[in-house]
Amino acid sequence: MNKDIMICGVGGQGTVLASKIIAAAATQEGQTVHSAETIGMAQRGGSVTSHVRIGDKAHSPLIPPGSADIILAFEPSEAVRNLRYLKAGGLAVVNTAPVKPVTESLKETGYDGKEMTAYLRRKCRCIFIDSDEVCAPFGSAKFFNIIILGVACATGETGIGKDVILNQIDLRVPEKFRETNRLAFLAGYEIGEKEKKQYED
Amino acid sequence: MPQKTGDKMKEYVMGNGAIALGALAAGVNLAAGYPGTPSSEIIETISKYPHAGVHLEWSVNEKAAMEVAAAAAYSGARALVTMKQMGLNVAADPLMSVAYVGVKGGMVVVCADDPGPISSQTEQDTRRFADFARIPVFDPSTPEEAFEMIGDAFEYSEKYSTPVIFRPTTRVCHAYAGVEAPDESAPKKYEGFVRDPSKWVIFPRLSNYNHGMIEKRNAEIAADFSSYRFNTVQGSGPLAVITSGVSYAYAGEYSEKHGGIKIIRVATAFPFPEDFILGALEGVSSVICLEELSPYIEEQVLKTVGRHHLDIEVKGKLDGTEPHNGENSAELTGAVLDRFFGFEPEGNLIDVSDSPALPARPPVLCAGCPHRASFYAVKQAMKGRKCVFCGDIGCYTLGNAMPLDMVDTCLCMGAGITMAQGFSHTDKDTVCFGFTGDSTFFASGMTGVVNAVYNEADIILCVLDNSTTAMTGHQPHPGTGRNMMGDIVEKVSIEKVLEGMGVKKIITVNPLDLEKAVNAVRECAETPGVKAIVFRSPCIAIVKSGAKCSVGSKCINCRKCIREIGCPALITENGSVKIDSNLCTGCGLCAQICPVGAIGGEGDE
Ligand SMILES: Cc1ncc(C[n+]2csc(CCOP(=O)(O)OP(=O)(O)O)c2C)c(N)n1
């Protein structure tokens, strides 16, 4: 199996944990995995990406443009920024809740993400989720990374099984938060299953 | 993270983790470094794996690390030094000399380069530094290779009694891959220091003699490297790619897509393995060099071609085929190789030429960062005064962003203080501020303070003490009271250091107490000489946040909070100001500047 999975968002949104779980799960399934993270300055509120490459065909840690099977975008404008990495026919799972950069709040251009989601809808197959809405039952936006993993996993585009990811969550999340994280993942999985049915119909 | 695959244990680790595990497998006895992206996780990984008998430290700076390691290597121990590329500028003095003196135990200097640059001031190429110091350099292209190659580096270092440089780049350091780590490893057994002044004491005569010896030896190493396992040739044909580092991976992927191209990979740029290249160039009429940072290999290939009168065209950065600046990517190398080989660009791309304008996302200080409060206090106190704000390297460089806009200069670590001093001599009508972080203060700020006191400067030194080295990932330093051996040690007091160096006025203040902080700045501005303010409040990433703030009904929507402090947690929603509770840490700075008292802690209205 060869899969290129890109995760993008804004520094501080928890993209790194999501990519670590995917990479570890694929490794657990016996796949060759390479991945890369944005580390450093950009983690302070800049644009960040994680590249996860599964399979023997990947030599470099970065996904070439037009090659990602799926993009998990934690923010709508970041989905657009990285859209060129998605291959034609690929799937974007996108959070509709915008993160407004400080510069935008100062200049008030009115960035609210809507133009981005409209554009994405025209360009590729998308699943939209609103982090505020899906995180509400869990009490914190911190669970979004696990929820979006659930959505992605259910679509089948990551090529990784549900149980392997759950197993990785058990391994990586401290006991205290384990149950909530499992529930968050399963909630995402349910959304993903529903969405998959819709676009398959 | 151990992962069982088949019957072997594979660890899925970052490139830096692979380097650390490789060094442990090679029996490293001592590892010392100073944090710097992309190198910081090497020392951190060693600390997380079993390493009984290994001395591990974050040194105060790279020069200290290099010297500590040199001593270990003189004793016959295996020593590892880690840093980012600019760190080698700081450690250049000991490196240049230890290159002449030589070592007994293996000494490997891991110096991580940062093409882009992504998190650095410069795009310098450490392979060139190796050439300058006349010592071998190893250049891995993947984490898996880095794991193997670091052991080779120790072997070569001992075989030729010389320090060697190991030069990964960001895309190797921060890439993850599975490596087969050994179940057990033990530090090397070594003899201990054996006194021999004719060998270990550098004098002009010794340098002259060793200089000649080193050049002879380097020719031997070049020959040795010609059969080195990571200098490889694949494919055939009259057109060839010569490459190194992560560009080798891009070329490999390109080759896979196009049914095989000739790729010559040079993993040891210095001493340049000329015999290997000559063999690899047989039957080749044109080569293209793919490398990052500087055209180092390209220049060596040109020399080789010239010396041997070969009729081979050499393309790369020097003839304008590729850019000198920035990092390579599959995209960039793909376009370059398409042109070189005459392949049609292929792609499965989505057309994004019509995409809407994207919001810019420059990095900013985190919500609740105490640095924001410190800068704001200085700005408030100095309203209407002519000032120069000399910034420095760390999270607090981000004080440059709007609306704070509090960084007039930023050069290199430690320069905030000394440049403030320089301005105090040339621009006498200006209040000169030097900002420094706590880690930067210990790394390279202290000498500048002595210089300012001794030379009678008139400056205000602002130490932004957040009790950690935040920018590089929260490493401890002498002011934190913890070290990498896991010991609790006495904290080195910044105030006492300043006092001992002769600073007469030192005020310590919590920047989140705005009024006191502003007063401290005003008081210092009225006092001649070298003054210091220690703004002390921990980084939000190392403490639990307090009760979050919220905007109450008294808000008149004047937006002073947004306009003046630019905290990412302050946002507008449907036209009114709101605090994003996911980001707010409850620092309370916005509450202190709200003119109508509309912002309060949780539950407050
Ligand atoms: C010579 C050199 N070594 C290392 C670095 C990497 N580096 C960037 S910022 C920094 C230290 C920041 O710590 P501190 O001064 O405490 O500021 P903070 O980030 O905590 O605000 C380091 C070591 C560098 N830029 N230059």
Short mmCIF file of C-alpha atoms in Angstrom, two decimals, chain B residues 207-470:
data_model
loop_
_atom_site.label_atom_id
_atom_site.label_comp_id
_atom_site.label_asym_id
_atom_site.label_seq_id
_atom_site.Cartn_x
_atom_site.Cartn_y
_atom_site.Cartn_z
CA SER B 207 50.35 23.82 14.29
CA ASN B 208 52.86 24.15 11.49
CA TYR B 209 53.84 20.49 11.70
CA ASN B 210 50.28 19.22 12.02
CA HIS B 211 49.08 21.41 9.17
CA GLY B 212 51.36 19.52 6.80
CA MET B 213 50.41 16.19 8.34
CA ILE B 214 46.68 16.97 8.08
CA GLU B 215 46.83 17.71 4.36
CA LYS B 216 48.66 14.43 3.72
CA ARG B 217 46.15 12.60 5.86
CA ASN B 218 43.20 14.20 4.07
CA ALA B 219 44.41 12.79 0.79
CA GLU B 220 44.35 9.37 2.45
CA ILE B 221 40.87 9.96 3.79
CA ALA B 222 39.69 11.05 0.33
CA ALA B 223 40.97 7.74 -1.05
CA ASP B 224 39.36 5.87 1.83
CA PHE B 225 36.06 7.70 1.23
CA SER B 226 36.15 6.62 -2.40
CA SER B 227 34.97 3.21 -1.25
CA TYR B 228 32.75 4.49 1.56
CA ARG B 229 29.46 2.60 1.64
CA PHE B 230 27.25 5.68 1.38
CA ASN B 231 29.04 7.13 -1.65
CA THR B 232 26.97 5.36 -4.25
CA VAL B 233 26.18 5.18 -7.95
CA GLN B 234 22.95 3.86 -9.42
CA GLY B 235 21.63 3.74 -12.97
CA SER B 236 23.55 4.52 -16.14
CA GLY B 237 23.60 6.81 -19.14
CA PRO B 238 25.35 9.93 -20.42
CA LEU B 239 23.32 12.25 -18.18
CA ALA B 240 23.87 12.04 -14.44
CA VAL B 241 22.68 13.69 -11.24
CA ILE B 242 25.26 14.33 -8.53
CA THR B 243 23.58 14.90 -5.22
CA SER B 244 23.74 14.70 -1.44
CA GLY B 245 21.56 14.92 1.64
CA VAL B 246 17.80 15.01 1.32
CA SER B 247 18.12 15.99 -2.36
CA TYR B 248 19.27 12.42 -2.93
CA ALA B 249 15.84 11.27 -1.72
CA TYR B 250 14.11 13.68 -4.11
CA ALA B 251 16.26 12.41 -6.96
CA GLY B 252 15.51 8.81 -5.99
CA GLU B 253 11.81 9.42 -6.10
CA TYR B 254 12.13 11.15 -9.46
CA SER B 255 14.10 8.18 -10.77
CA GLU B 256 11.40 5.78 -9.64
CA LYS B 257 8.78 7.73 -11.59
CA HIS B 258 10.90 7.91 -14.75
CA GLY B 259 12.16 4.36 -14.96
CA GLY B 260 15.64 4.98 -13.61
CA ILE B 261 18.17 7.76 -14.06
CA LYS B 262 21.86 7.83 -13.19
CA ILE B 263 22.38 9.13 -9.66
CA ILE B 264 25.76 9.71 -8.05
CA ARG B 265 25.47 10.40 -4.35
CA VAL B 266 28.30 12.01 -2.37
CA ALA B 267 27.81 11.47 1.36
CA THR B 268 31.28 12.76 2.27
CA ALA B 269 31.75 16.15 0.65
CA PHE B 270 35.13 16.71 2.33
CA PRO B 271 37.75 15.35 1.82
CA PHE B 272 36.22 15.01 -1.61
CA PRO B 273 36.33 11.39 -2.84
CA GLU B 274 37.81 12.21 -6.25
CA ASP B 275 38.59 8.64 -7.30
CA PHE B 276 35.01 7.68 -6.67
CA ILE B 277 33.72 10.60 -8.73
CA LEU B 278 36.12 9.87 -11.58
CA GLY B 279 34.86 6.30 -11.74
CA ALA B 280 31.25 7.41 -11.53
CA LEU B 281 31.70 9.95 -14.32
CA GLU B 282 32.87 7.40 -16.86
CA GLY B 283 30.66 7.59 -19.93
CA VAL B 284 28.94 10.71 -18.67
CA SER B 285 28.75 13.84 -20.84
CA SER B 286 26.66 16.12 -18.68
CA VAL B 287 25.95 16.28 -14.93
CA ILE B 288 23.54 18.29 -12.88
CA CYS B 289 24.35 18.94 -9.22
CA LEU B 290 21.46 18.84 -6.75
CA GLU B 291 22.43 20.15 -3.36
CA GLU B 292 21.25 22.70 -0.83
CA LEU B 293 22.81 25.84 0.64
CA SER B 294 25.97 26.26 -1.39
CA PRO B 295 27.38 24.75 -4.59
CA TYR B 296 30.03 22.88 -2.64
CA ILE B 297 29.94 19.58 -4.50
CA GLU B 298 29.47 21.42 -7.77
CA GLU B 299 32.74 23.28 -7.19
CA GLN B 300 34.54 20.05 -6.37
CA VAL B 301 33.19 18.40 -9.50
CA LEU B 302 34.31 21.39 -11.58
CA LYS B 303 37.79 21.10 -10.06
CA THR B 304 37.89 17.38 -10.81
CA VAL B 305 36.70 17.89 -14.37
CA GLY B 306 39.28 20.64 -14.87
CA ARG B 307 42.18 18.78 -13.33
CA HIS B 308 41.54 15.72 -15.46
CA HIS B 309 40.59 17.61 -18.63
CA LEU B 310 37.25 15.83 -18.86
CA ASP B 311 34.78 16.89 -21.49
CA ILE B 312 31.81 17.05 -19.17
CA GLU B 313 29.25 19.82 -18.80
CA VAL B 314 28.53 20.70 -15.14
CA LYS B 315 25.21 22.31 -14.29
CA GLY B 316 23.96 23.54 -10.94
CA LYS B 317 23.81 26.74 -8.96
CA LEU B 318 26.90 28.33 -10.48
CA ASP B 319 25.51 28.48 -14.02
CA GLY B 320 22.12 29.69 -12.81
CA THR B 321 20.26 26.43 -13.41
CA GLU B 322 19.22 26.29 -9.74
CA PRO B 323 18.70 28.93 -7.08
CA HIS B 324 21.36 29.49 -4.42
CA ASN B 325 18.86 30.31 -1.69
CA GLY B 326 16.05 28.31 -0.16
CA GLU B 327 15.55 24.61 0.34
CA ASN B 328 15.08 22.00 -2.34
CA SER B 329 11.82 20.14 -2.73
CA ALA B 330 10.41 17.37 -4.86
CA GLU B 331 8.72 20.10 -6.88
CA LEU B 332 11.83 22.18 -7.48
CA THR B 333 14.13 19.25 -8.21
CA GLY B 334 11.44 17.68 -10.39
CA ALA B 335 11.24 20.80 -12.57
CA VAL B 336 15.02 21.05 -12.80
CA LEU B 337 15.39 17.38 -13.73
CA ASP B 338 12.55 17.49 -16.27
CA ARG B 339 14.49 20.16 -18.12
CA PHE B 340 17.79 18.33 -17.77
CA PHE B 341 16.51 14.96 -18.97
CA GLY B 342 13.96 16.37 -21.37
CA PHE B 343 10.95 14.73 -19.74
CA GLU B 344 7.51 16.26 -20.01
CA PRO B 345 6.29 17.59 -16.69
CA GLU B 346 3.69 15.18 -15.45
CA GLY B 347 1.16 15.72 -12.78
CA ASN B 348 -2.06 14.91 -11.21
CA LEU B 349 -2.45 18.43 -9.96
CA ILE B 350 -5.48 20.40 -8.93
CA ASP B 351 -5.38 23.85 -10.52
CA VAL B 352 -5.10 26.33 -7.67
CA SER B 353 -4.16 29.38 -9.71
CA ASP B 354 -7.56 30.94 -8.93
CA SER B 355 -7.36 30.47 -5.15
CA PRO B 356 -8.63 33.27 -2.92
CA ALA B 357 -6.11 35.50 -1.12
CA LEU B 358 -4.86 33.63 1.93
CA PRO B 359 -4.40 35.21 5.33
CA ALA B 360 -0.71 35.64 6.16
CA ARG B 361 0.37 33.82 9.29
CA PRO B 362 3.63 35.19 10.58
CA PRO B 363 4.62 33.50 13.84
CA VAL B 364 3.51 35.47 16.90
CA LEU B 365 3.98 35.43 20.66
CA CYS B 366 1.56 32.91 22.19
CA ALA B 367 -1.58 34.09 23.95
CA GLY B 368 -0.57 34.92 27.51
CA CYS B 369 3.16 35.06 26.74
CA PRO B 370 4.84 37.18 29.44
CA HIS B 371 7.18 38.68 26.79
CA ARG B 372 4.19 40.56 25.38
CA ALA B 373 3.63 42.21 28.75
CA SER B 374 7.31 43.14 29.10
CA PHE B 375 7.42 44.78 25.68
CA TYR B 376 4.14 46.55 26.32
CA ALA B 377 5.42 47.94 29.63
CA VAL B 378 8.56 49.32 27.99
CA LYS B 379 6.52 50.77 25.16
CA GLN B 380 4.09 52.48 27.56
CA ALA B 381 6.84 53.83 29.79
CA MET B 382 8.80 55.27 26.88
CA LYS B 383 5.91 56.87 24.99
CA GLY B 384 7.18 60.08 23.40
CA ARG B 385 10.85 59.33 24.13
CA LYS B 386 13.42 58.60 21.44
CA CYS B 387 14.46 54.98 21.92
CA VAL B 388 16.19 52.13 20.18
CA PHE B 389 15.06 48.61 21.02
CA CYS B 390 17.81 46.09 20.38
CA GLY B 391 16.22 42.68 20.21
CA ASP B 392 17.86 39.29 20.34
CA ILE B 393 17.25 35.67 19.45
CA GLY B 394 14.45 33.68 21.03
CA CYS B 395 10.67 33.72 21.25
CA TYR B 396 10.99 37.39 22.17
CA THR B 397 12.21 38.20 18.65
CA LEU B 398 8.49 37.94 17.91
CA GLY B 399 8.04 41.20 19.82
CA ASN B 400 8.66 42.63 16.35
CA ALA B 401 5.13 41.78 15.21
CA MET B 402 2.40 44.37 14.99
CA PRO B 403 1.01 45.94 17.04
CA LEU B 404 3.88 45.71 19.57
CA ASP B 405 6.54 46.53 16.97
CA MET B 406 9.24 46.58 19.63
CA VAL B 407 12.29 45.16 17.84
CA ASP B 408 14.55 47.59 15.98
CA THR B 409 17.52 45.26 15.55
CA CYS B 410 18.17 41.56 15.78
CA LEU B 411 21.52 40.11 14.81
CA CYS B 412 22.77 37.06 16.65
CA MET B 413 22.66 35.62 20.15
CA GLY B 414 23.92 38.11 22.71
CA ALA B 415 24.00 41.07 20.34
CA GLY B 416 20.99 42.79 21.91
CA ILE B 417 23.07 43.97 24.84
CA THR B 418 26.25 44.89 22.99
CA MET B 419 24.40 46.66 20.19
CA ALA B 420 22.44 48.73 22.71
CA GLN B 421 25.85 49.72 24.07
CA GLY B 422 27.06 50.65 20.59
CA PHE B 423 24.04 52.88 20.01
CA SER B 424 24.56 54.50 23.42
CA HIS B 425 27.91 55.80 22.17
CA THR B 426 26.74 56.94 18.74
CA ASP B 427 23.16 58.12 19.36
CA LYS B 428 23.46 59.97 22.64
CA ASP B 429 19.96 61.47 22.57
CA THR B 430 18.42 58.00 22.47
CA VAL B 431 17.38 55.70 25.30
CA CYS B 432 19.05 52.42 24.39
CA PHE B 433 17.39 49.16 25.34
CA GLY B 434 18.92 45.73 25.04
CA PHE B 435 16.57 42.74 25.35
CA THR B 436 17.80 39.28 26.16
CA GLY B 437 16.16 35.99 27.10
CA ASP B 438 17.35 34.07 30.14
CA SER B 439 18.98 31.31 28.12
CA THR B 440 20.55 33.87 25.79
CA PHE B 441 21.82 35.80 28.82
CA PHE B 442 23.78 32.78 30.03
CA ALA B 443 24.83 31.73 26.53
CA SER B 444 26.33 34.96 25.35
CA GLY B 445 24.87 37.94 27.17
CA MET B 446 27.07 38.10 30.25
CA THR B 447 30.27 39.17 28.53
CA GLY B 448 28.32 41.99 26.86
CA VAL B 449 27.15 43.27 30.23
CA VAL B 450 30.73 43.39 31.51
CA ASN B 451 31.72 45.20 28.36
CA ALA B 452 28.97 47.78 28.84
CA VAL B 453 29.86 48.37 32.49
CA TYR B 454 33.58 48.62 31.77
CA ASN B 455 33.10 51.00 28.85
CA GLU B 456 30.64 53.21 30.70
CA ALA B 457 27.60 52.66 28.52
CA ASP B 458 24.23 54.16 29.21
CA ILE B 459 21.76 51.35 28.55
CA ILE B 460 18.76 49.58 29.98
CA LEU B 461 19.14 45.84 29.87
CA CYS B 462 15.85 43.94 29.91
CA VAL B 463 16.24 40.28 30.82
CA LEU B 464 13.07 38.48 29.78
CA ASP B 465 13.28 35.59 32.22
CA ASN B 466 10.63 32.97 31.45
CA SER B 467 12.52 30.21 33.27
CA THR B 468 13.23 28.19 30.15
CA THR B 469 14.73 28.12 26.67
CA ALA B 470 11.34 28.45 25.02
#
